[in-house]
Amino acid sequence: RRGAKVSLDASLNKLGNSAVQSLQQHLSADGSGISTLSALRLSNVGLTIDDVAKVCELCAAHGEVEQLDLSDNFRKKSWLSKKSAEPNMGKATVALLTRCTRLRSLAIGAVENERTACRSMAGVPEAVATHTSLTALDLTALRLLSDDYDAFARALPPNTSLLLLALRRDNGASLYETGFEFVLERN
């Protein structure tokens, strides 16, 4: 039905790239696809980091997503193979945060033994800092390098909506440092 909000949960199904292909057919910025996809849960469906970046880009183009769960993914296949460049998760995440102004929850995660540092998160801390609807952010699969971690620490104080923040530093340690705790407790 036109105008209806749609939620899709395909979690725990080994869909892999076919999930991305299906979304490409049904999500469109021109309104010819699903009219309002408000929640998309693709947790543990066997996506590569390339697939996850593409899903973020598709949801950004759609602009209506309020909840996006891409946790427990990142099959090692295609992750930084010699023939492919690193997907720009930072650019895809910034686009998602910028265009989906009602986004409340975002989780991008990998299965425990496949976490990896992502070297392209420029702009994400600033996009999170100015997002007014985001209450939960889990980027544990994208273990931050020191520069990204510092950027989050500098950028977050203006944010007044974030209640849950899950990040992982390049050494794998969980983050609950004083600056982050202040922002989360205040909000």
PDB file of N, CA, C and O in Angstrom, residues 25-99:
ATOM      1  N   GLN A  25      16.560  -3.666  -6.287  1.00  0.00           N
ATOM      2  CA  GLN A  25      15.354  -3.733  -7.110  1.00  0.00           C
ATOM      3  C   GLN A  25      14.165  -3.042  -6.453  1.00  0.00           C
ATOM      4  O   GLN A  25      13.311  -2.491  -7.137  1.00  0.00           O
ATOM      5  N   HIS A  26      14.103  -3.088  -5.110  1.00  0.00           N
ATOM      6  CA  HIS A  26      12.898  -2.622  -4.427  1.00  0.00           C
ATOM      7  C   HIS A  26      13.007  -1.269  -3.738  1.00  0.00           C
ATOM      8  O   HIS A  26      11.988  -0.676  -3.399  1.00  0.00           O
ATOM      9  N   LEU A  27      14.217  -0.792  -3.539  1.00  0.00           N
ATOM     10  CA  LEU A  27      14.391   0.538  -2.954  1.00  0.00           C
ATOM     11  C   LEU A  27      14.786   1.495  -4.058  1.00  0.00           C
ATOM     12  O   LEU A  27      15.677   1.212  -4.839  1.00  0.00           O
ATOM     13  N   SER A  28      14.143   2.606  -4.104  1.00  0.00           N
ATOM     14  CA  SER A  28      14.529   3.593  -5.105  1.00  0.00           C
ATOM     15  C   SER A  28      14.296   4.988  -4.569  1.00  0.00           C
ATOM     16  O   SER A  28      13.355   5.227  -3.824  1.00  0.00           O
ATOM     17  N   ALA A  29      15.161   5.872  -4.960  1.00  0.00           N
ATOM     18  CA  ALA A  29      15.027   7.266  -4.535  1.00  0.00           C
ATOM     19  C   ALA A  29      13.916   7.968  -5.308  1.00  0.00           C
ATOM     20  O   ALA A  29      13.400   8.983  -4.864  1.00  0.00           O
ATOM     21  N   ASP A  30      13.526   7.420  -6.455  1.00  0.00           N
ATOM     22  CA  ASP A  30      12.515   8.090  -7.280  1.00  0.00           C
ATOM     23  C   ASP A  30      11.076   7.717  -6.907  1.00  0.00           C
ATOM     24  O   ASP A  30      10.134   8.147  -7.542  1.00  0.00           O
ATOM     25  N   GLY A  31      10.918   6.888  -5.855  1.00  0.00           N
ATOM     26  CA  GLY A  31       9.576   6.562  -5.396  1.00  0.00           C
ATOM     27  C   GLY A  31       8.929   5.388  -6.094  1.00  0.00           C
ATOM     28  O   GLY A  31       7.793   5.051  -5.801  1.00  0.00           O
ATOM     29  N   SER A  32       9.632   4.735  -7.012  1.00  0.00           N
ATOM     30  CA  SER A  32       9.024   3.630  -7.738  1.00  0.00           C
ATOM     31  C   SER A  32       9.103   2.311  -6.985  1.00  0.00           C
ATOM     32  O   SER A  32       8.472   1.347  -7.357  1.00  0.00           O
ATOM     33  N   GLY A  33       9.852   2.260  -5.892  1.00  0.00           N
ATOM     34  CA  GLY A  33       9.980   1.028  -5.107  1.00  0.00           C
ATOM     35  C   GLY A  33       9.126   1.089  -3.859  1.00  0.00           C
ATOM     36  O   GLY A  33       8.062   1.685  -3.846  1.00  0.00           O
ATOM     37  N   ILE A  34       9.605   0.454  -2.798  1.00  0.00           N
ATOM     38  CA  ILE A  34       8.911   0.477  -1.513  1.00  0.00           C
ATOM     39  C   ILE A  34       8.769   1.936  -1.091  1.00  0.00           C
ATOM     40  O   ILE A  34       9.732   2.682  -1.092  1.00  0.00           O
ATOM     41  N   SER A  35       7.557   2.348  -0.726  1.00  0.00           N
ATOM     42  CA  SER A  35       7.352   3.762  -0.432  1.00  0.00           C
ATOM     43  C   SER A  35       8.063   4.217   0.834  1.00  0.00           C
ATOM     44  O   SER A  35       8.705   5.246   0.831  1.00  0.00           O
ATOM     45  N   THR A  36       7.981   3.473   1.926  1.00  0.00           N
ATOM     46  CA  THR A  36       8.638   3.889   3.151  1.00  0.00           C
ATOM     47  C   THR A  36       9.172   2.677   3.900  1.00  0.00           C
ATOM     48  O   THR A  36       8.447   2.056   4.675  1.00  0.00           O
ATOM     49  N   LEU A  37      10.416   2.356   3.678  1.00  0.00           N
ATOM     50  CA  LEU A  37      11.076   1.298   4.436  1.00  0.00           C
ATOM     51  C   LEU A  37      11.600   1.952   5.705  1.00  0.00           C
ATOM     52  O   LEU A  37      12.565   2.714   5.675  1.00  0.00           O
ATOM     53  N   SER A  38      10.944   1.683   6.830  1.00  0.00           N
ATOM     54  CA  SER A  38      11.327   2.364   8.065  1.00  0.00           C
ATOM     55  C   SER A  38      12.325   1.564   8.889  1.00  0.00           C
ATOM     56  O   SER A  38      13.110   2.155   9.629  1.00  0.00           O
ATOM     57  N   ALA A  39      12.314   0.239   8.787  1.00  0.00           N
ATOM     58  CA  ALA A  39      13.248  -0.582   9.565  1.00  0.00           C
ATOM     59  C   ALA A  39      13.762  -1.729   8.697  1.00  0.00           C
ATOM     60  O   ALA A  39      12.984  -2.401   8.024  1.00  0.00           O
ATOM     61  N   LEU A  40      15.056  -1.918   8.727  1.00  0.00           N
ATOM     62  CA  LEU A  40      15.680  -2.997   7.967  1.00  0.00           C
ATOM     63  C   LEU A  40      16.650  -3.727   8.883  1.00  0.00           C
ATOM     64  O   LEU A  40      17.574  -3.121   9.427  1.00  0.00           O
ATOM     65  N   ARG A  41      16.406  -5.010   9.070  1.00  0.00           N
ATOM     66  CA  ARG A  41      17.276  -5.832   9.909  1.00  0.00           C
ATOM     67  C   ARG A  41      17.860  -6.949   9.057  1.00  0.00           C
ATOM     68  O   ARG A  41      17.136  -7.849   8.638  1.00  0.00           O
ATOM     69  N   LEU A  42      19.147  -6.841   8.821  1.00  0.00           N
ATOM     70  CA  LEU A  42      19.884  -7.846   8.059  1.00  0.00           C
ATOM     71  C   LEU A  42      21.057  -8.349   8.904  1.00  0.00           C
ATOM     72  O   LEU A  42      22.198  -8.374   8.463  1.00  0.00           O
ATOM     73  N   SER A  43      20.768  -8.722  10.122  1.00  0.00           N
ATOM     74  CA  SER A  43      21.793  -9.215  11.033  1.00  0.00           C
ATOM     75  C   SER A  43      22.130 -10.667  10.699  1.00  0.00           C
ATOM     76  O   SER A  43      21.234 -11.493  10.508  1.00  0.00           O
ATOM     77  N   ASN A  44      23.429 -10.938  10.599  1.00  0.00           N
ATOM     78  CA  ASN A  44      23.917 -12.298  10.365  1.00  0.00           C
ATOM     79  C   ASN A  44      23.307 -12.922   9.110  1.00  0.00           C
ATOM     80  O   ASN A  44      22.740 -14.006   9.149  1.00  0.00           O
ATOM     81  N   VAL A  45      23.441 -12.203   8.003  1.00  0.00           N
ATOM     82  CA  VAL A  45      22.952 -12.733   6.735  1.00  0.00           C
ATOM     83  C   VAL A  45      24.086 -13.026   5.758  1.00  0.00           C
ATOM     84  O   VAL A  45      23.842 -13.359   4.605  1.00  0.00           O
ATOM     85  N   GLY A  46      25.328 -12.888   6.213  1.00  0.00           N
ATOM     86  CA  GLY A  46      26.473 -13.248   5.377  1.00  0.00           C
ATOM     87  C   GLY A  46      26.915 -12.167   4.406  1.00  0.00           C
ATOM     88  O   GLY A  46      27.415 -12.467   3.325  1.00  0.00           O
ATOM     89  N   LEU A  47      26.752 -10.907   4.784  1.00  0.00           N
ATOM     90  CA  LEU A  47      27.184  -9.809   3.920  1.00  0.00           C
ATOM     91  C   LEU A  47      28.685  -9.565   4.060  1.00  0.00           C
ATOM     92  O   LEU A  47      29.238  -9.703   5.145  1.00  0.00           O
ATOM     93  N   THR A  48      29.314  -9.154   2.980  1.00  0.00           N
ATOM     94  CA  THR A  48      30.698  -8.693   3.034  1.00  0.00           C
ATOM     95  C   THR A  48      30.677  -7.210   3.392  1.00  0.00           C
ATOM     96  O   THR A  48      29.614  -6.576   3.392  1.00  0.00           O
ATOM     97  N   ILE A  49      31.825  -6.638   3.660  1.00  0.00           N
ATOM     98  CA  ILE A  49      31.859  -5.197   3.957  1.00  0.00           C
ATOM     99  C   ILE A  49      31.438  -4.392   2.727  1.00  0.00           C
ATOM    100  O   ILE A  49      30.807  -3.343   2.853  1.00  0.00           O
ATOM    101  N   ASP A  50      31.723  -4.896   1.515  1.00  0.00           N
ATOM    102  CA  ASP A  50      31.247  -4.233   0.302  1.00  0.00           C
ATOM    103  C   ASP A  50      29.722  -4.198   0.282  1.00  0.00           C
ATOM    104  O   ASP A  50      29.113  -3.178  -0.060  1.00  0.00           O
ATOM    105  N   ASP A  51      29.098  -5.336   0.648  1.00  0.00           N
ATOM    106  CA  ASP A  51      27.635  -5.413   0.687  1.00  0.00           C
ATOM    107  C   ASP A  51      27.059  -4.450   1.717  1.00  0.00           C
ATOM    108  O   ASP A  51      26.062  -3.779   1.460  1.00  0.00           O
ATOM    109  N   VAL A  52      27.681  -4.397   2.896  1.00  0.00           N
ATOM    110  CA  VAL A  52      27.201  -3.516   3.965  1.00  0.00           C
ATOM    111  C   VAL A  52      27.269  -2.055   3.516  1.00  0.00           C
ATOM    112  O   VAL A  52      26.326  -1.288   3.722  1.00  0.00           O
ATOM    113  N   ALA A  53      28.377  -1.674   2.891  1.00  0.00           N
ATOM    114  CA  ALA A  53      28.497  -0.303   2.382  1.00  0.00           C
ATOM    115  C   ALA A  53      27.401  -0.021   1.353  1.00  0.00           C
ATOM    116  O   ALA A  53      26.798   1.058   1.361  1.00  0.00           O
ATOM    117  N   LYS A  54      27.116  -0.983   0.485  1.00  0.00           N
ATOM    118  CA  LYS A  54      26.080  -0.801  -0.544  1.00  0.00           C
ATOM    119  C   LYS A  54      24.695  -0.661   0.088  1.00  0.00           C
ATOM    120  O   LYS A  54      23.892   0.176  -0.336  1.00  0.00           O
ATOM    121  N   VAL A  55      24.399  -1.461   1.121  1.00  0.00           N
ATOM    122  CA  VAL A  55      23.108  -1.347   1.811  1.00  0.00           C
ATOM    123  C   VAL A  55      22.977   0.040   2.440  1.00  0.00           C
ATOM    124  O   VAL A  55      21.922   0.679   2.343  1.00  0.00           O
ATOM    125  N   CYS A  56      24.045   0.528   3.055  1.00  0.00           N
ATOM    126  CA  CYS A  56      24.023   1.890   3.622  1.00  0.00           C
ATOM    127  C   CYS A  56      23.740   2.921   2.540  1.00  0.00           C
ATOM    128  O   CYS A  56      22.939   3.842   2.745  1.00  0.00           O
ATOM    129  N   GLU A  57      24.378   2.779   1.387  1.00  0.00           N
ATOM    130  CA  GLU A  57      24.159   3.713   0.281  1.00  0.00           C
ATOM    131  C   GLU A  57      22.713   3.651  -0.226  1.00  0.00           C
ATOM    132  O   GLU A  57      22.101   4.690  -0.497  1.00  0.00           O
ATOM    133  N   LEU A  58      22.162   2.441  -0.349  1.00  0.00           N
ATOM    134  CA  LEU A  58      20.786   2.284  -0.819  1.00  0.00           C
ATOM    135  C   LEU A  58      19.801   2.906   0.171  1.00  0.00           C
ATOM    136  O   LEU A  58      18.855   3.596  -0.222  1.00  0.00           O
ATOM    137  N   CYS A  59      20.022   2.664   1.457  1.00  0.00           N
ATOM    138  CA  CYS A  59      19.145   3.243   2.477  1.00  0.00           C
ATOM    139  C   CYS A  59      19.279   4.761   2.508  1.00  0.00           C
ATOM    140  O   CYS A  59      18.279   5.466   2.701  1.00  0.00           O
ATOM    141  N   ALA A  60      20.478   5.268   2.300  1.00  0.00           N
ATOM    142  CA  ALA A  60      20.681   6.715   2.246  1.00  0.00           C
ATOM    143  C   ALA A  60      19.909   7.321   1.078  1.00  0.00           C
ATOM    144  O   ALA A  60      19.253   8.359   1.228  1.00  0.00           O
ATOM    145  N   ALA A  61      19.968   6.681  -0.071  1.00  0.00           N
ATOM    146  CA  ALA A  61      19.240   7.178  -1.241  1.00  0.00           C
ATOM    147  C   ALA A  61      17.728   7.133  -1.007  1.00  0.00           C
ATOM    148  O   ALA A  61      16.999   8.024  -1.442  1.00  0.00           O
ATOM    149  N   HIS A  62      17.263   6.113  -0.301  1.00  0.00           N
ATOM    150  CA  HIS A  62      15.840   5.989   0.024  1.00  0.00           C
ATOM    151  C   HIS A  62      15.417   7.079   1.004  1.00  0.00           C
ATOM    152  O   HIS A  62      14.339   7.665   0.860  1.00  0.00           O
ATOM    153  N   GLY A  63      16.259   7.344   2.007  1.00  0.00           N
ATOM    154  CA  GLY A  63      16.062   8.471   2.914  1.00  0.00           C
ATOM    155  C   GLY A  63      15.027   8.317   4.004  1.00  0.00           C
ATOM    156  O   GLY A  63      14.803   9.251   4.760  1.00  0.00           O
ATOM    157  N   GLU A  64      14.366   7.179   4.115  1.00  0.00           N
ATOM    158  CA  GLU A  64      13.269   7.031   5.079  1.00  0.00           C
ATOM    159  C   GLU A  64      13.577   6.080   6.234  1.00  0.00           C
ATOM    160  O   GLU A  64      12.759   5.920   7.131  1.00  0.00           O
ATOM    161  N   VAL A  65      14.725   5.447   6.224  1.00  0.00           N
ATOM    162  CA  VAL A  65      15.037   4.410   7.211  1.00  0.00           C
ATOM    163  C   VAL A  65      15.216   5.014   8.600  1.00  0.00           C
ATOM    164  O   VAL A  65      15.924   5.998   8.772  1.00  0.00           O
ATOM    165  N   GLU A  66      14.567   4.404   9.586  1.00  0.00           N
ATOM    166  CA  GLU A  66      14.660   4.832  10.977  1.00  0.00           C
ATOM    167  C   GLU A  66      15.486   3.865  11.820  1.00  0.00           C
ATOM    168  O   GLU A  66      16.037   4.257  12.835  1.00  0.00           O
ATOM    169  N   GLN A  67      15.535   2.604  11.415  1.00  0.00           N
ATOM    170  CA  GLN A  67      16.326   1.592  12.114  1.00  0.00           C
ATOM    171  C   GLN A  67      17.038   0.734  11.078  1.00  0.00           C
ATOM    172  O   GLN A  67      16.410   0.240  10.147  1.00  0.00           O
ATOM    173  N   LEU A  68      18.353   0.555  11.282  1.00  0.00           N
ATOM    174  CA  LEU A  68      19.134  -0.268  10.369  1.00  0.00           C
ATOM    175  C   LEU A  68      20.081  -1.141  11.180  1.00  0.00           C
ATOM    176  O   LEU A  68      20.923  -0.630  11.911  1.00  0.00           O
ATOM    177  N   ASP A  69      19.917  -2.455  11.062  1.00  0.00           N
ATOM    178  CA  ASP A  69      20.746  -3.413  11.785  1.00  0.00           C
ATOM    179  C   ASP A  69      21.492  -4.284  10.782  1.00  0.00           C
ATOM    180  O   ASP A  69      20.894  -5.113  10.109  1.00  0.00           O
ATOM    181  N   LEU A  70      22.786  -4.064  10.694  1.00  0.00           N
ATOM    182  CA  LEU A  70      23.656  -4.845   9.814  1.00  0.00           C
ATOM    183  C   LEU A  70      24.720  -5.563  10.641  1.00  0.00           C
ATOM    184  O   LEU A  70      25.833  -5.769  10.189  1.00  0.00           O
ATOM    185  N   SER A  71      24.368  -5.942  11.858  1.00  0.00           N
ATOM    186  CA  SER A  71      25.331  -6.570  12.771  1.00  0.00           C
ATOM    187  C   SER A  71      25.596  -8.027  12.388  1.00  0.00           C
ATOM    188  O   SER A  71      24.839  -8.636  11.641  1.00  0.00           O
ATOM    189  N   ASP A  72      26.695  -8.549  12.911  1.00  0.00           N
ATOM    190  CA  ASP A  72      27.110  -9.951  12.709  1.00  0.00           C
ATOM    191  C   ASP A  72      27.241 -10.333  11.239  1.00  0.00           C
ATOM    192  O   ASP A  72      26.790 -11.399  10.821  1.00  0.00           O
ATOM    193  N   ASN A  73      27.862  -9.481  10.478  1.00  0.00           N
ATOM    194  CA  ASN A  73      28.116  -9.757   9.075  1.00  0.00           C
ATOM    195  C   ASN A  73      29.616  -9.743   8.801  1.00  0.00           C
ATOM    196  O   ASN A  73      30.396 -10.091   9.667  1.00  0.00           O
ATOM    197  N   PHE A  74      30.018  -9.344   7.633  1.00  0.00           N
ATOM    198  CA  PHE A  74      31.404  -9.240   7.169  1.00  0.00           C
ATOM    199  C   PHE A  74      32.062 -10.600   6.976  1.00  0.00           C
ATOM    200  O   PHE A  74      32.990 -10.959   7.677  1.00  0.00           O
ATOM    201  N   ARG A  75      31.572 -11.361   6.043  1.00  0.00           N
ATOM    202  CA  ARG A  75      32.311 -12.554   5.643  1.00  0.00           C
ATOM    203  C   ARG A  75      33.656 -12.091   5.160  1.00  0.00           C
ATOM    204  O   ARG A  75      33.791 -11.033   4.561  1.00  0.00           O
ATOM    205  N   LYS A  76      34.664 -12.889   5.354  1.00  0.00           N
ATOM    206  CA  LYS A  76      36.014 -12.478   4.949  1.00  0.00           C
ATOM    207  C   LYS A  76      36.165 -12.388   3.441  1.00  0.00           C
ATOM    208  O   LYS A  76      36.982 -11.643   2.950  1.00  0.00           O
ATOM    209  N   LYS A  77      35.371 -13.130   2.702  1.00  0.00           N
ATOM    210  CA  LYS A  77      35.454 -13.072   1.247  1.00  0.00           C
ATOM    211  C   LYS A  77      35.340 -11.630   0.785  1.00  0.00           C
ATOM    212  O   LYS A  77      34.436 -10.912   1.169  1.00  0.00           O
ATOM    213  N   SER A  78      36.256 -11.195  -0.002  1.00  0.00           N
ATOM    214  CA  SER A  78      36.344  -9.870  -0.623  1.00  0.00           C
ATOM    215  C   SER A  78      36.825  -8.769   0.304  1.00  0.00           C
ATOM    216  O   SER A  78      36.954  -7.651  -0.120  1.00  0.00           O
ATOM    217  N   TRP A  79      37.080  -9.062   1.601  1.00  0.00           N
ATOM    218  CA  TRP A  79      37.573  -7.993   2.462  1.00  0.00           C
ATOM    219  C   TRP A  79      39.008  -7.674   2.095  1.00  0.00           C
ATOM    220  O   TRP A  79      39.919  -8.437   2.336  1.00  0.00           O
ATOM    221  N   LEU A  80      39.222  -6.541   1.493  1.00  0.00           N
ATOM    222  CA  LEU A  80      40.538  -6.061   1.117  1.00  0.00           C
ATOM    223  C   LEU A  80      41.366  -7.083   0.353  1.00  0.00           C
ATOM    224  O   LEU A  80      42.537  -7.272   0.624  1.00  0.00           O
ATOM    225  N   SER A  81      40.738  -7.772  -0.571  1.00  0.00           N
ATOM    226  CA  SER A  81      41.519  -8.659  -1.420  1.00  0.00           C
ATOM    227  C   SER A  81      42.446  -7.809  -2.275  1.00  0.00           C
ATOM    228  O   SER A  81      42.247  -6.613  -2.432  1.00  0.00           O
ATOM    229  N   LYS A  82      43.457  -8.421  -2.812  1.00  0.00           N
ATOM    230  CA  LYS A  82      44.436  -7.659  -3.587  1.00  0.00           C
ATOM    231  C   LYS A  82      43.817  -6.966  -4.791  1.00  0.00           C
ATOM    232  O   LYS A  82      44.311  -5.966  -5.260  1.00  0.00           O
ATOM    233  N   LYS A  83      42.717  -7.501  -5.289  1.00  0.00           N
ATOM    234  CA  LYS A  83      42.097  -6.932  -6.480  1.00  0.00           C
ATOM    235  C   LYS A  83      41.091  -5.832  -6.178  1.00  0.00           C
ATOM    236  O   LYS A  83      40.692  -5.107  -7.064  1.00  0.00           O
ATOM    237  N   SER A  84      40.638  -5.718  -4.923  1.00  0.00           N
ATOM    238  CA  SER A  84      39.613  -4.711  -4.647  1.00  0.00           C
ATOM    239  C   SER A  84      40.124  -3.651  -3.681  1.00  0.00           C
ATOM    240  O   SER A  84      40.927  -3.923  -2.816  1.00  0.00           O
ATOM    241  N   ALA A  85      39.611  -2.462  -3.864  1.00  0.00           N
ATOM    242  CA  ALA A  85      39.958  -1.364  -2.955  1.00  0.00           C
ATOM    243  C   ALA A  85      39.087  -1.471  -1.711  1.00  0.00           C
ATOM    244  O   ALA A  85      38.015  -2.067  -1.744  1.00  0.00           O
ATOM    245  N   GLU A  86      39.530  -0.868  -0.634  1.00  0.00           N
ATOM    246  CA  GLU A  86      38.740  -0.867   0.599  1.00  0.00           C
ATOM    247  C   GLU A  86      37.441  -0.109   0.355  1.00  0.00           C
ATOM    248  O   GLU A  86      37.448   0.994  -0.168  1.00  0.00           O
ATOM    249  N   PRO A  87      36.307  -0.705   0.713  1.00  0.00           N
ATOM    250  CA  PRO A  87      35.049   0.020   0.571  1.00  0.00           C
ATOM    251  C   PRO A  87      35.064   1.228   1.504  1.00  0.00           C
ATOM    252  O   PRO A  87      35.626   1.165   2.585  1.00  0.00           O
ATOM    253  N   ASN A  88      34.456   2.293   1.077  1.00  0.00           N
ATOM    254  CA  ASN A  88      34.474   3.495   1.882  1.00  0.00           C
ATOM    255  C   ASN A  88      33.273   3.502   2.815  1.00  0.00           C
ATOM    256  O   ASN A  88      32.258   4.137   2.562  1.00  0.00           O
ATOM    257  N   MET A  89      33.404   2.775   3.935  1.00  0.00           N
ATOM    258  CA  MET A  89      32.328   2.711   4.915  1.00  0.00           C
ATOM    259  C   MET A  89      32.043   4.082   5.498  1.00  0.00           C
ATOM    260  O   MET A  89      30.903   4.395   5.825  1.00  0.00           O
ATOM    261  N   GLY A  90      33.076   4.904   5.648  1.00  0.00           N
ATOM    262  CA  GLY A  90      32.868   6.249   6.180  1.00  0.00           C
ATOM    263  C   GLY A  90      31.936   7.051   5.298  1.00  0.00           C
ATOM    264  O   GLY A  90      30.967   7.642   5.773  1.00  0.00           O
ATOM    265  N   LYS A  91      32.201   7.064   4.020  1.00  0.00           N
ATOM    266  CA  LYS A  91      31.375   7.818   3.069  1.00  0.00           C
ATOM    267  C   LYS A  91      29.939   7.294   3.057  1.00  0.00           C
ATOM    268  O   LYS A  91      28.987   8.075   3.085  1.00  0.00           O
ATOM    269  N   ALA A  92      29.775   5.975   3.052  1.00  0.00           N
ATOM    270  CA  ALA A  92      28.433   5.378   3.047  1.00  0.00           C
ATOM    271  C   ALA A  92      27.695   5.685   4.346  1.00  0.00           C
ATOM    272  O   ALA A  92      26.495   5.977   4.334  1.00  0.00           O
ATOM    273  N   THR A  93      28.405   5.658   5.476  1.00  0.00           N
ATOM    274  CA  THR A  93      27.788   5.934   6.770  1.00  0.00           C
ATOM    275  C   THR A  93      27.406   7.405   6.896  1.00  0.00           C
ATOM    276  O   THR A  93      26.329   7.740   7.408  1.00  0.00           O
ATOM    277  N   VAL A  94      28.271   8.294   6.421  1.00  0.00           N
ATOM    278  CA  VAL A  94      27.955   9.731   6.441  1.00  0.00           C
ATOM    279  C   VAL A  94      26.723   9.998   5.581  1.00  0.00           C
ATOM    280  O   VAL A  94      25.818  10.740   5.995  1.00  0.00           O
ATOM    281  N   ALA A  95      26.649   9.402   4.407  1.00  0.00           N
ATOM    282  CA  ALA A  95      25.481   9.582   3.540  1.00  0.00           C
ATOM    283  C   ALA A  95      24.210   9.111   4.244  1.00  0.00           C
ATOM    284  O   ALA A  95      23.177   9.784   4.205  1.00  0.00           O
ATOM    285  N   LEU A  96      24.300   7.976   4.901  1.00  0.00           N
ATOM    286  CA  LEU A  96      23.146   7.439   5.628  1.00  0.00           C
ATOM    287  C   LEU A  96      22.709   8.395   6.735  1.00  0.00           C
ATOM    288  O   LEU A  96      21.522   8.723   6.863  1.00  0.00           O
ATOM    289  N   LEU A  97      23.661   8.867   7.525  1.00  0.00           N
ATOM    290  CA  LEU A  97      23.341   9.774   8.633  1.00  0.00           C
ATOM    291  C   LEU A  97      22.827  11.125   8.138  1.00  0.00           C
ATOM    292  O   LEU A  97      21.981  11.753   8.774  1.00  0.00           O
ATOM    293  N   THR A  98      23.319  11.571   7.014  1.00  0.00           N
ATOM    294  CA  THR A  98      22.918  12.864   6.474  1.00  0.00           C
ATOM    295  C   THR A  98      21.527  12.813   5.840  1.00  0.00           C
ATOM    296  O   THR A  98      20.714  13.713   6.042  1.00  0.00           O
ATOM    297  N   ARG A  99      21.248  11.755   5.108  1.00  0.00           N
ATOM    298  CA  ARG A  99      19.992  11.688   4.351  1.00  0.00           C
ATOM    299  C   ARG A  99      18.840  11.064   5.128  1.00  0.00           C
ATOM    300  O   ARG A  99      17.674  11.319   4.810  1.00  0.00           O
TER     301      ARG A  99
END
